[in-house]
Amino acid sequence: MVGMVGDGKIVAEYVPVSSKQFPKSRNPLSAESKFWRTFKRKVSEQQTFAVTCINFCPTPPHDFAVTSSTRVVIYDGTTCEVKKTISRFTDLAYSGSFRSDGQLLVAGGETGIIQVFDVNSRTVLRQLKGHTRAVHWVRYSPLDKLHVLSASDDSTARWWDVASQEVALKLEGHTDYVRCGASNPSSADIWATGSYDHTARIWDLRSAQSVLTLEHGKPLEDVLFFPSGGLVATAGGNVVKIWDVMGGGKLLHQLGSHQKTVTSLCMTKSTKSSSASVEESPRLLTSSLDGHMRVFELNSYKVTHVAKYPAPILDMDVSFSCTTLAVGTATGLLSVRQKKDRNQEDSRSSLVSEDTKLAPSRFRKQRVLHSNNFRYFLRGRTEKASEEDYVLARQRRARLAEHDKFLRRFQYQEALAAALRTTDPTVVVAVVEELMARSGLMSAISNMDIESLEILLAFLSKYTTVPKHSRLLVPVTHKVLDKCASSFGHSRELQQKVGLLREKVVAEVHLQESLQRLQGLLQPLIQASVR
Amino acid sequence: MIKGGANLVQLRPVFSSDGKFMLICSGCSIRVLSVATGLLVTKLEGHSDQVTSIVVVPFPRNVKSLLTHAWTSSMDGTVRLWNFSSGVQIKCVNVGMPIKSMVIPELSKLSASQNSKKLGLIAFLSVYWKNGNRKSAQNDEGGRVILQNLTTGTSLMGSIAKVTYAQDLVVSPSGGLVGMADHRKLWIWRVPITPVDNVNAVKVTLLHHVKDIEVIAFDPTDTVVACGDHTGRMLVWRNVGDFTFSPNKVAIEAYRNSKKQNVIQENGSKSGVRGQDDASSCTTYHWHAHAIRSLTFTADGTHLLSGGMEAVLVIWQLDSGKREFLPRLGAPLLHIASSPDPSLFAVCCEDNSIKLVNLGSRTVEKSIQGIKPIASLSKNIEVLDYTRVAIEPQGGRVVFPTMNSTLQFYDVLHDRHVTEVQVAPRNFIFGSSISKGASEASTFVTHVTFSADGSTMATADSRLPEEDIGATSCLKFWTTDANMLHYSINTLVDEPHSAEISALVYHPEDDMAVSCSPAGDFKIWVQNKRAQGVAGWRCRSVGSYRQKRMLAAAFSPDGTLLAVAAEEVVTLWNPISNGFICVLSLGPPLQPIMRLYFVHNSKHLVTASYGDKPQLLVWNLETLSLWWSYHLNVEAIAVDPSSSCFAVMASSNTRKKTDHHEEKRHDGVVSLFSGDNPSPLAIWKIKDGAGGALTFMAQKHVCYQERQGDDLVGNNNSAHSNLVVLTRSGEFIVFDPHSQESSPKSVQPVLEDSLLDKGPSAFAAMYVQVSAHQQKKDDLIIAGIKDTKPWGDLLNVPSHVLPPLSKIGYKVLESFLQKQSTQ
């Protein structure tokens, strides 16, 4: 008895070359890392001086104020272009921040005078004078629009009544510069300030005194209330500490993953997102003078994402919708990264589709089609199959890639050239392997034309030293150099490419040597430590 | 005992005159298949040697009874007439010489059937001429074409052609011409219309070419001859034999004269025709890059089909020279046979399949798939322990790697192709191997193994380097669906080792696999259970022993022990804790071990080494010492899962000198051993079995298949596993090695297709085989010591009857001393 295969698939279809797959990295990108990577660079601007403060406006479109040298620059929240510049400062300005409605902006300064501006007209509305030294931090009260809390180098914090330009309360207790503060999101009367005397104090404005002192141990650069209002994060030195304020100032966690002083803390807003991949729970963002921005998730306080900036970061802020991330550095570089807001696009496209939905109704009452109309011949094409119809699936011809078309015709040289044009290493490697399996690689690389040879050399110099490709590509590079050496003299560009390849290889050899040296250094140490 | 599998593509298949049956020659029998279902209808058995041609008697309108008659010729020197619908032999004509090919032109033209009734049916036979066999003037060896009267059973005196080697004969569709290709010459005979009584009545003409001609074909009008040569060119001569075969005497004379005068103008006018060949024109067509293996004209003579190594069926329109293609038929084409249905052609592929091609729709309508040839491995890696064949645990199908890196699943109990899995998706490219001058493909599957429940399959495939670059191997894990038909890839590991994979074994209980390589390391792979979704595989641990080449590995039956062969020693490991346990080693001379198996239900480990002195070694795991050994060139070992037996296949190169030609045969010897006892329990000789594969199939599969309602020959009562032997030529045999019933069967006279050759009397044969491989005179190096305790049953008594210690102590010490002296 002999088996029978009776279907029509006996004549095999051409099997296209599938691009080479490589194992995923040991630590695959977490969903969160992917999320943060979707922030694309929008603006990268050089300010005249270090960016000391970035503050997002609480109201849409979430403009943000960047304080640098003697200016506060307001950027548009969506386009990230400069909207307004407030430069009415006689000395360095600090801490330009918006009122909760976004109408007014308050800023401190080196002079100790706090100024309140109208955002639209840029006029100075009020000047709060009282601090004897520089005011590095000032914020509007988040709930009422009438008060401002400021922290100054004269070791006091003051609660101002803006309308009357009077000091309502003077909070005394710190013994050194007060450089940071935070408002409690759950209670308007509770504020926290951090000072260079290594403590953070929680103030109750109703009693006008410090209710709690948190001993951080390092000069404080930033404090932050958690959205619940029960926890406080303090940054000082290279550690961030999480305190339970409700539980009497108990230290909960200590995050020590930065190398240098942590300068800024901020929290993404807890968004009640549904479909979009924005995370549900808030995240803590920390930035440091070592140029790193780290994202912590708040259950186990693990780092979920790290971003590196070229200069020490002084301040950063993330927009309320968690779509824009602005980072200011000590060299004056302002880097704004923005996520494409999918919701906005969706809403826009849905609007468009509604428009188009409306459109056919106008054509609906068109009269019967006649053969003098072109659409007569197209009628019924878009007809959907009804329930009882027998549906025949259309046989789709597989789309073949360019290199597959050549491989099918046994044109190996053209296939390799087509694969190289894709500049995708996985495709090129797969085609090279297929050619090897057909014993056609040698015929493909010998007598290559100059242009493809240039691309091939560029590809090889780029990927030969990549570890996952090198096992295959190093021998291929050898063969290419052997077979094509005669044609290198024809073109100056080719010579350059070969030179580049040589440089890459030399650099790689140096790297390997230094790695070996390092290994030799480490091995005795490791062995000693094992004993 | 179940025998099965066959080479379906040995000869061009022949259709019956109504087109309902197809006659296929396989070995010394002829299979009659139904064209509609592809299933076997009947089997014609009677020839004692290779069947070489089949001629179906056509269906004359007036004679109904001849509907299902066929003539066959064979190397055993007989021509037989069969009724192939009933399977009965009607007539046997003894020619006395091995027949290479036979055609009966009379049967092609129905008009002549009346004449043949009177004077006999004349057959053209191409035979191997035997020395002094016939009282002929020429006494030398070689091939002859002779005429044989099949009705009377006598042959006409003399021969019509004498060649150095017997060649295949081809008859034209109308029966007017018979042709034969001999190297660079084409012999073409005109079949006389009037009955002949002597060989000189057959007119002949010769056509010449400059390359070796592989195949020839005639068109239906008897004027056009096509041939294909080994470089892939196709030559078409027109108006062949206009002068030579002309009844007009004058024309013949004129032709002869012109031949004598060697007229140059005539050569000029005959475009492309070489020398004085009798044809008006010769056209060359060239598409094939390699040898053309088959040519056939369509029934109307306007198109020519050609096939060759490229696995492409080319359809030539002869007038315009245009061609169309039916590509990717899977394997090189060997034969193209036309059927009574003008649009249907049978195409035989090298992968042992017959494809029925509808020329109208350019589709393959049906495919009849036999056992594909087991993939041949490259010479330089052949020494590695490649698991050639595996049993799929669920369905009991035999799985083996075949060409184009495909695994074939074959149901041996029903002799049926089940499915196939292409391990490395790749197009079949013939050219890749021909350029190297080797027959093996550049990519091939080296290992296949299954988990105990059959839900996971692990495969290893490898690619040969091109100019020493790009050699790679790939480890793949597959998961299957519920009915074990579709395997989907789960994990793909590129280059798991820095060299190729030399062994791949699966843990008998857990989801764990071990691969090892000659680079000197083995890796333990486990399923990554923690990951959500599809659980992939990862390398859990890597082990090595003194950087020695590791060529074989095995798990103990309970899965607690892992044995890895590190060059010439066996290392034992704990696969769970990765702990190294101990080393089993012989003294010098050491031979590298390439096969390693645990014997089930016993304390033994069997290994096979290769090298100058190949050995079969059996170790005792309780004493960690060698138990017994043979000098034996082991080709394959299979371990019985249900008893403490194992079967060993050893090869023996015996040169069989037959009458007409010398052929080198690689017979295999399969012997069954028990771990305790060095003397084999049974020995069988497998004809041409070397290079084959051996495996045990659990009884449950056989039972399972029997319960499905098939009456099989298996021994239902025995609890033993059945041994499956698969030969390189695609035949297999399944039998119970323990039962006594199978032994008598195997003593039966040796037929060419019978695999089992020797019975119990083969003991002597075995030792003859063994001595052929060894230089030393002793067969057994170390005789088995039956009892592990030298003091015997002395202490196996209750303590109150135990003799005093002073007495026992002496005995025990004495026995120890004895043991040492024996060693």
mmCIF file of C-alpha atoms in Angstrom, chain A residues 20-288:
data_model
loop_
_atom_site.group_PDB
_atom_site.id
_atom_site.type_symbol
_atom_site.label_atom_id
_atom_site.label_comp_id
_atom_site.label_asym_id
_atom_site.label_seq_id
_atom_site.Cartn_x
_atom_site.Cartn_y
_atom_site.Cartn_z
ATOM 1 C CA LYS A 20 17.357 35.885 10.167
ATOM 2 C CA GLN A 21 16.086 35.941 13.694
ATOM 3 C CA PHE A 22 18.276 36.506 16.658
ATOM 4 C CA PRO A 23 17.546 35.694 20.263
ATOM 5 C CA LYS A 24 16.038 38.483 22.231
ATOM 6 C CA SER A 25 18.295 40.173 24.703
ATOM 7 C CA ARG A 26 18.418 38.700 28.155
ATOM 8 C CA ASN A 27 16.630 41.751 29.536
ATOM 9 C CA PRO A 28 14.018 42.468 26.972
ATOM 10 C CA LEU A 29 12.607 45.932 26.888
ATOM 11 C CA SER A 30 9.865 46.089 29.423
ATOM 12 C CA ALA A 31 6.541 47.475 28.364
ATOM 13 C CA GLU A 32 7.412 50.521 30.335
ATOM 14 C CA SER A 33 10.756 50.985 28.704
ATOM 15 C CA LYS A 34 9.010 50.794 25.376
ATOM 16 C CA PHE A 35 6.603 53.442 26.572
ATOM 17 C CA TRP A 36 9.349 55.821 27.516
ATOM 18 C CA ARG A 37 11.168 55.144 24.284
ATOM 19 C CA THR A 38 8.188 56.411 22.365
ATOM 20 C CA PHE A 39 9.097 59.885 23.572
ATOM 21 C CA LYS A 40 10.765 61.333 20.537
ATOM 22 C CA ARG A 41 13.065 64.310 20.673
ATOM 23 C CA LYS A 42 11.101 67.388 19.807
ATOM 24 C CA VAL A 43 13.254 70.355 20.805
ATOM 25 C CA SER A 44 16.846 70.506 21.838
ATOM 26 C CA GLU A 45 17.729 74.102 22.512
ATOM 27 C CA GLN A 46 20.740 75.760 23.940
ATOM 28 C CA GLN A 47 19.827 78.391 26.532
ATOM 29 C CA THR A 48 22.235 81.109 27.547
ATOM 30 C CA PHE A 49 22.694 79.753 31.026
ATOM 31 C CA ALA A 50 21.900 76.723 33.114
ATOM 32 C CA VAL A 51 18.222 75.807 33.149
ATOM 33 C CA THR A 52 17.269 75.934 36.777
ATOM 34 C CA CYS A 53 13.558 75.290 36.646
ATOM 35 C CA ILE A 54 10.959 73.797 34.342
ATOM 36 C CA ASN A 55 7.304 74.029 35.201
ATOM 37 C CA PHE A 56 4.299 72.798 33.261
ATOM 38 C CA CYS A 57 1.091 74.717 33.220
ATOM 39 C CA PRO A 58 -1.724 72.722 34.842
ATOM 40 C CA THR A 59 -4.243 73.726 32.169
ATOM 41 C CA PRO A 60 -4.215 72.594 28.587
ATOM 42 C CA PRO A 61 -2.369 72.943 26.292
ATOM 43 C CA HIS A 62 0.149 72.556 29.100
ATOM 44 C CA ASP A 63 2.610 75.227 28.177
ATOM 45 C CA PHE A 64 5.778 75.083 30.138
ATOM 46 C CA ALA A 65 7.963 77.758 31.670
ATOM 47 C CA VAL A 66 11.717 77.376 31.505
ATOM 48 C CA THR A 67 13.747 79.499 33.872
ATOM 49 C CA SER A 68 17.269 80.181 32.771
ATOM 50 C CA SER A 69 19.555 83.084 33.671
ATOM 51 C CA THR A 70 17.472 86.255 33.844
ATOM 52 C CA ARG A 71 14.613 85.007 31.802
ATOM 53 C CA VAL A 72 11.562 82.866 32.014
ATOM 54 C CA VAL A 73 10.682 81.444 28.611
ATOM 55 C CA ILE A 74 7.226 80.045 28.002
ATOM 56 C CA TYR A 75 7.033 77.268 25.438
ATOM 57 C CA ASP A 76 3.926 76.073 23.738
ATOM 58 C CA GLY A 77 2.828 72.721 25.087
ATOM 59 C CA THR A 78 2.030 71.050 21.776
ATOM 60 C CA THR A 79 4.409 72.565 19.271
ATOM 61 C CA CYS A 80 7.183 73.189 21.821
ATOM 62 C CA GLU A 81 7.965 76.533 20.254
ATOM 63 C CA VAL A 82 8.780 79.646 22.222
ATOM 64 C CA LYS A 83 5.574 81.452 22.999
ATOM 65 C CA LYS A 84 6.676 84.248 25.255
ATOM 66 C CA THR A 85 9.780 85.452 27.005
ATOM 67 C CA ILE A 86 9.646 87.249 30.311
ATOM 68 C CA SER A 87 12.950 88.964 30.893
ATOM 69 C CA ARG A 88 12.077 91.577 33.488
ATOM 70 C CA PHE A 89 14.611 90.426 36.027
ATOM 71 C CA THR A 90 17.585 92.374 37.207
ATOM 72 C CA ASP A 91 19.436 89.318 38.368
ATOM 73 C CA LEU A 92 19.102 85.578 37.969
ATOM 74 C CA ALA A 93 15.563 84.352 37.981
ATOM 75 C CA TYR A 94 14.573 81.192 39.759
ATOM 76 C CA SER A 95 11.616 78.912 39.842
ATOM 77 C CA GLY A 96 9.216 80.342 37.305
ATOM 78 C CA SER A 97 5.973 78.509 37.907
ATOM 79 C CA PHE A 98 2.358 78.739 36.829
ATOM 80 C CA ARG A 99 -0.701 79.353 38.907
ATOM 81 C CA SER A 100 -3.246 76.534 38.885
ATOM 82 C CA ASP A 101 -5.333 78.259 36.203
ATOM 83 C CA GLY A 102 -2.295 79.079 34.080
ATOM 84 C CA GLN A 103 -3.105 82.772 33.970
ATOM 85 C CA LEU A 104 -0.361 84.005 36.240
ATOM 86 C CA LEU A 105 3.254 83.070 36.677
ATOM 87 C CA VAL A 106 5.361 83.562 39.768
ATOM 88 C CA ALA A 107 9.114 83.602 39.864
ATOM 89 C CA GLY A 108 11.753 84.099 42.504
ATOM 90 C CA GLY A 109 15.200 85.436 41.955
ATOM 91 C CA GLU A 110 18.651 86.125 43.175
ATOM 92 C CA THR A 111 17.493 89.502 44.516
ATOM 93 C CA GLY A 112 15.001 87.972 46.916
ATOM 94 C CA ILE A 113 12.066 89.693 45.297
ATOM 95 C CA ILE A 114 9.220 87.479 44.172
ATOM 96 C CA GLN A 115 7.412 88.696 41.084
ATOM 97 C CA VAL A 116 3.994 87.761 39.787
ATOM 98 C CA PHE A 117 3.441 88.114 36.026
ATOM 99 C CA ASP A 118 0.459 88.068 33.814
ATOM 100 C CA VAL A 119 1.286 85.333 31.323
ATOM 101 C CA ASN A 120 -0.485 86.980 28.425
ATOM 102 C CA SER A 121 0.748 90.563 28.766
ATOM 103 C CA ARG A 122 3.977 89.705 30.582
ATOM 104 C CA THR A 123 3.414 92.651 32.914
ATOM 105 C CA VAL A 124 4.546 92.482 36.523
ATOM 106 C CA LEU A 125 1.397 92.418 38.584
ATOM 107 C CA ARG A 126 2.829 92.122 42.067
ATOM 108 C CA GLN A 127 6.220 92.196 43.711
ATOM 109 C CA LEU A 128 6.559 90.362 46.993
ATOM 110 C CA LYS A 129 9.427 91.840 48.925
ATOM 111 C CA GLY A 130 10.529 90.495 52.260
ATOM 112 C CA HIS A 131 13.160 87.820 51.783
ATOM 113 C CA THR A 132 16.596 89.066 52.523
ATOM 114 C CA ARG A 133 18.351 86.601 50.306
ATOM 115 C CA ALA A 134 17.787 84.747 47.065
ATOM 116 C CA VAL A 135 14.512 82.930 46.616
ATOM 117 C CA HIS A 136 15.200 79.596 44.851
ATOM 118 C CA TRP A 137 11.764 78.125 45.119
ATOM 119 C CA VAL A 138 8.313 79.644 44.925
ATOM 120 C CA ARG A 139 4.975 78.077 44.132
ATOM 121 C CA TYR A 140 1.359 79.109 43.982
ATOM 122 C CA SER A 141 -0.949 77.294 46.256
ATOM 123 C CA PRO A 142 -2.542 74.606 44.116
ATOM 124 C CA LEU A 143 -6.044 75.064 45.487
ATOM 125 C CA ASP A 144 -6.566 78.776 46.022
ATOM 126 C CA LYS A 145 -5.318 81.381 43.615
ATOM 127 C CA LEU A 146 -4.364 83.890 46.238
ATOM 128 C CA HIS A 147 -1.350 82.563 48.058
ATOM 129 C CA VAL A 148 2.251 81.764 47.289
ATOM 130 C CA LEU A 149 4.790 79.837 49.317
ATOM 131 C CA SER A 150 8.408 80.737 48.860
ATOM 132 C CA ALA A 151 11.630 79.283 50.172
ATOM 133 C CA SER A 152 14.680 81.397 50.498
ATOM 134 C CA ASP A 153 18.351 81.276 51.273
ATOM 135 C CA ASP A 154 17.629 83.303 54.434
ATOM 136 C CA SER A 155 16.544 79.930 55.919
ATOM 137 C CA THR A 156 12.885 80.906 56.064
ATOM 138 C CA ALA A 157 9.861 79.966 54.063
ATOM 139 C CA ARG A 158 7.079 82.522 53.721
ATOM 140 C CA TRP A 159 3.411 82.248 52.967
ATOM 141 C CA TRP A 160 2.341 85.313 51.024
ATOM 142 C CA ASP A 161 -0.972 86.866 50.384
ATOM 143 C CA VAL A 162 -0.441 87.899 46.775
ATOM 144 C CA ALA A 163 -3.221 90.415 46.519
ATOM 145 C CA SER A 164 -1.909 92.527 49.369
ATOM 146 C CA GLN A 165 1.749 91.656 48.786
ATOM 147 C CA GLU A 166 1.995 90.878 52.492
ATOM 148 C CA VAL A 167 3.650 88.008 54.290
ATOM 149 C CA ALA A 168 0.874 86.005 55.834
ATOM 150 C CA LEU A 169 3.092 83.525 57.638
ATOM 151 C CA LYS A 170 6.780 83.231 58.188
ATOM 152 C CA LEU A 171 7.842 79.605 58.606
ATOM 153 C CA GLU A 172 11.023 79.461 60.629
ATOM 154 C CA GLY A 173 12.866 76.399 61.700
ATOM 155 C CA HIS A 174 15.410 75.578 59.024
ATOM 156 C CA THR A 175 18.948 76.495 59.848
ATOM 157 C CA ASP A 176 20.344 76.670 56.331
ATOM 158 C CA TYR A 177 19.264 77.621 52.807
ATOM 159 C CA VAL A 178 15.810 76.404 51.939
ATOM 160 C CA ARG A 179 16.006 75.316 48.337
ATOM 161 C CA CYS A 180 12.940 73.250 47.658
ATOM 162 C CA GLY A 181 9.393 72.576 48.651
ATOM 163 C CA ALA A 182 6.219 70.834 47.740
ATOM 164 C CA SER A 183 2.524 71.157 48.292
ATOM 165 C CA ASN A 184 0.392 68.330 49.542
ATOM 166 C CA PRO A 185 -2.086 67.332 46.851
ATOM 167 C CA SER A 186 -4.658 66.221 49.395
ATOM 168 C CA SER A 187 -4.530 69.169 51.723
ATOM 169 C CA ALA A 188 -3.904 72.823 50.894
ATOM 170 C CA ASP A 189 -2.520 73.590 54.310
ATOM 171 C CA ILE A 190 0.246 71.051 54.407
ATOM 172 C CA TRP A 191 3.513 71.980 52.736
ATOM 173 C CA ALA A 192 6.949 70.439 52.788
ATOM 174 C CA THR A 193 10.229 72.250 52.421
ATOM 175 C CA GLY A 194 13.737 70.929 52.117
ATOM 176 C CA SER A 195 16.833 72.685 53.207
ATOM 177 C CA TYR A 196 20.573 72.452 53.102
ATOM 178 C CA ASP A 197 20.514 71.737 56.853
ATOM 179 C CA HIS A 198 19.886 68.071 55.856
ATOM 180 C CA THR A 199 16.259 68.121 56.966
ATOM 181 C CA ALA A 200 12.915 68.369 55.319
ATOM 182 C CA ARG A 201 10.089 69.900 57.309
ATOM 183 C CA ILE A 202 6.398 69.422 56.982
ATOM 184 C CA TRP A 203 4.471 72.574 57.767
ATOM 185 C CA ASP A 204 0.899 72.965 58.748
ATOM 186 C CA LEU A 205 -0.146 76.470 57.747
ATOM 187 C CA ARG A 206 -3.044 76.406 60.200
ATOM 188 C CA SER A 207 -0.655 76.230 63.132
ATOM 189 C CA ALA A 208 2.125 78.015 61.276
ATOM 190 C CA GLN A 209 4.765 75.654 62.480
ATOM 191 C CA SER A 210 6.702 72.587 61.548
ATOM 192 C CA VAL A 211 4.777 69.454 62.404
ATOM 193 C CA LEU A 212 7.416 66.982 61.330
ATOM 194 C CA THR A 213 11.105 67.004 60.603
ATOM 195 C CA LEU A 214 12.601 64.374 58.306
ATOM 196 C CA GLU A 215 16.317 63.815 58.744
ATOM 197 C CA HIS A 216 17.533 63.090 55.240
ATOM 198 C CA GLY A 217 21.218 63.230 56.065
ATOM 199 C CA LYS A 218 22.304 65.196 52.992
ATOM 200 C CA PRO A 219 21.516 68.712 51.770
ATOM 201 C CA LEU A 220 18.109 68.512 50.177
ATOM 202 C CA GLU A 221 17.660 69.353 46.524
ATOM 203 C CA ASP A 222 14.026 68.430 46.056
ATOM 204 C CA VAL A 223 10.990 67.208 47.939
ATOM 205 C CA LEU A 224 7.841 65.740 46.506
ATOM 206 C CA PHE A 225 4.511 64.612 47.903
ATOM 207 C CA PHE A 226 3.013 61.452 46.520
ATOM 208 C CA PRO A 227 -0.458 61.853 44.996
ATOM 209 C CA SER A 228 -2.014 60.328 48.082
ATOM 210 C CA GLY A 229 -0.375 62.945 50.258
ATOM 211 C CA GLY A 230 0.744 60.331 52.729
ATOM 212 C CA LEU A 231 4.223 59.778 51.386
ATOM 213 C CA VAL A 232 7.023 62.206 50.762
ATOM 214 C CA ALA A 233 10.066 61.672 48.594
ATOM 215 C CA THR A 234 13.143 63.682 49.418
ATOM 216 C CA ALA A 235 16.198 63.993 47.249
ATOM 217 C CA GLY A 236 19.555 64.942 48.634
ATOM 218 C CA GLY A 237 23.022 63.786 47.857
ATOM 219 C CA ASN A 238 22.780 60.778 45.564
ATOM 220 C CA VAL A 239 19.904 59.170 47.435
ATOM 221 C CA VAL A 240 16.168 59.531 47.270
ATOM 222 C CA LYS A 241 14.263 58.614 50.401
ATOM 223 C CA ILE A 242 10.617 57.791 50.694
ATOM 224 C CA TRP A 243 8.981 58.725 53.976
ATOM 225 C CA ASP A 244 5.633 57.827 55.417
ATOM 226 C CA VAL A 245 4.331 61.134 56.723
ATOM 227 C CA MET A 246 1.074 59.739 58.037
ATOM 228 C CA GLY A 247 2.962 57.127 59.998
ATOM 229 C CA GLY A 248 5.011 59.723 61.813
ATOM 230 C CA GLY A 249 7.868 60.183 59.410
ATOM 231 C CA LYS A 250 8.987 56.596 59.060
ATOM 232 C CA LEU A 251 11.609 55.931 56.382
ATOM 233 C CA LEU A 252 10.137 53.460 53.909
ATOM 234 C CA HIS A 253 12.643 53.209 51.122
ATOM 235 C CA GLN A 254 15.945 54.505 50.061
ATOM 236 C CA LEU A 255 16.742 54.683 46.373
ATOM 237 C CA GLY A 256 20.446 54.935 45.775
ATOM 238 C CA SER A 257 20.844 54.251 42.099
ATOM 239 C CA HIS A 258 22.256 57.628 41.075
ATOM 240 C CA GLN A 259 25.959 58.328 41.055
ATOM 241 C CA LYS A 260 25.749 62.016 41.803
ATOM 242 C CA THR A 261 23.430 64.412 43.540
ATOM 243 C CA VAL A 262 19.798 63.923 42.682
ATOM 244 C CA THR A 263 18.539 67.328 41.664
ATOM 245 C CA SER A 264 14.942 66.843 40.738
ATOM 246 C CA LEU A 265 11.963 64.637 41.440
ATOM 247 C CA CYS A 266 8.722 64.503 39.609
ATOM 248 C CA MET A 267 5.761 62.241 39.351
ATOM 249 C CA THR A 268 3.720 61.254 36.342
ATOM 250 C CA LYS A 269 0.092 61.901 36.879
ATOM 251 C CA SER A 270 -2.067 58.894 37.446
ATOM 252 C CA THR A 271 -3.990 58.699 34.238
ATOM 253 C CA LYS A 272 -7.137 56.725 33.935
ATOM 254 C CA SER A 273 -6.183 55.526 30.526
ATOM 255 C CA SER A 274 -8.125 52.842 28.773
ATOM 256 C CA SER A 275 -6.786 51.739 25.447
ATOM 257 C CA ALA A 276 -3.581 53.668 25.132
ATOM 258 C CA SER A 277 -0.533 52.070 26.617
ATOM 259 C CA VAL A 278 -0.026 54.770 29.206
ATOM 260 C CA GLU A 279 0.626 53.128 32.512
ATOM 261 C CA GLU A 280 -2.072 53.129 35.088
ATOM 262 C CA SER A 281 -0.169 53.920 38.231
ATOM 263 C CA PRO A 282 2.089 56.940 38.666
ATOM 264 C CA ARG A 283 5.829 56.661 38.278
ATOM 265 C CA LEU A 284 8.562 58.500 40.079
ATOM 266 C CA LEU A 285 11.103 60.222 37.856
ATOM 267 C CA THR A 286 14.431 61.241 39.270
ATOM 268 C CA SER A 287 17.204 63.150 37.596
ATOM 269 C CA SER A 288 20.699 63.736 38.735
#
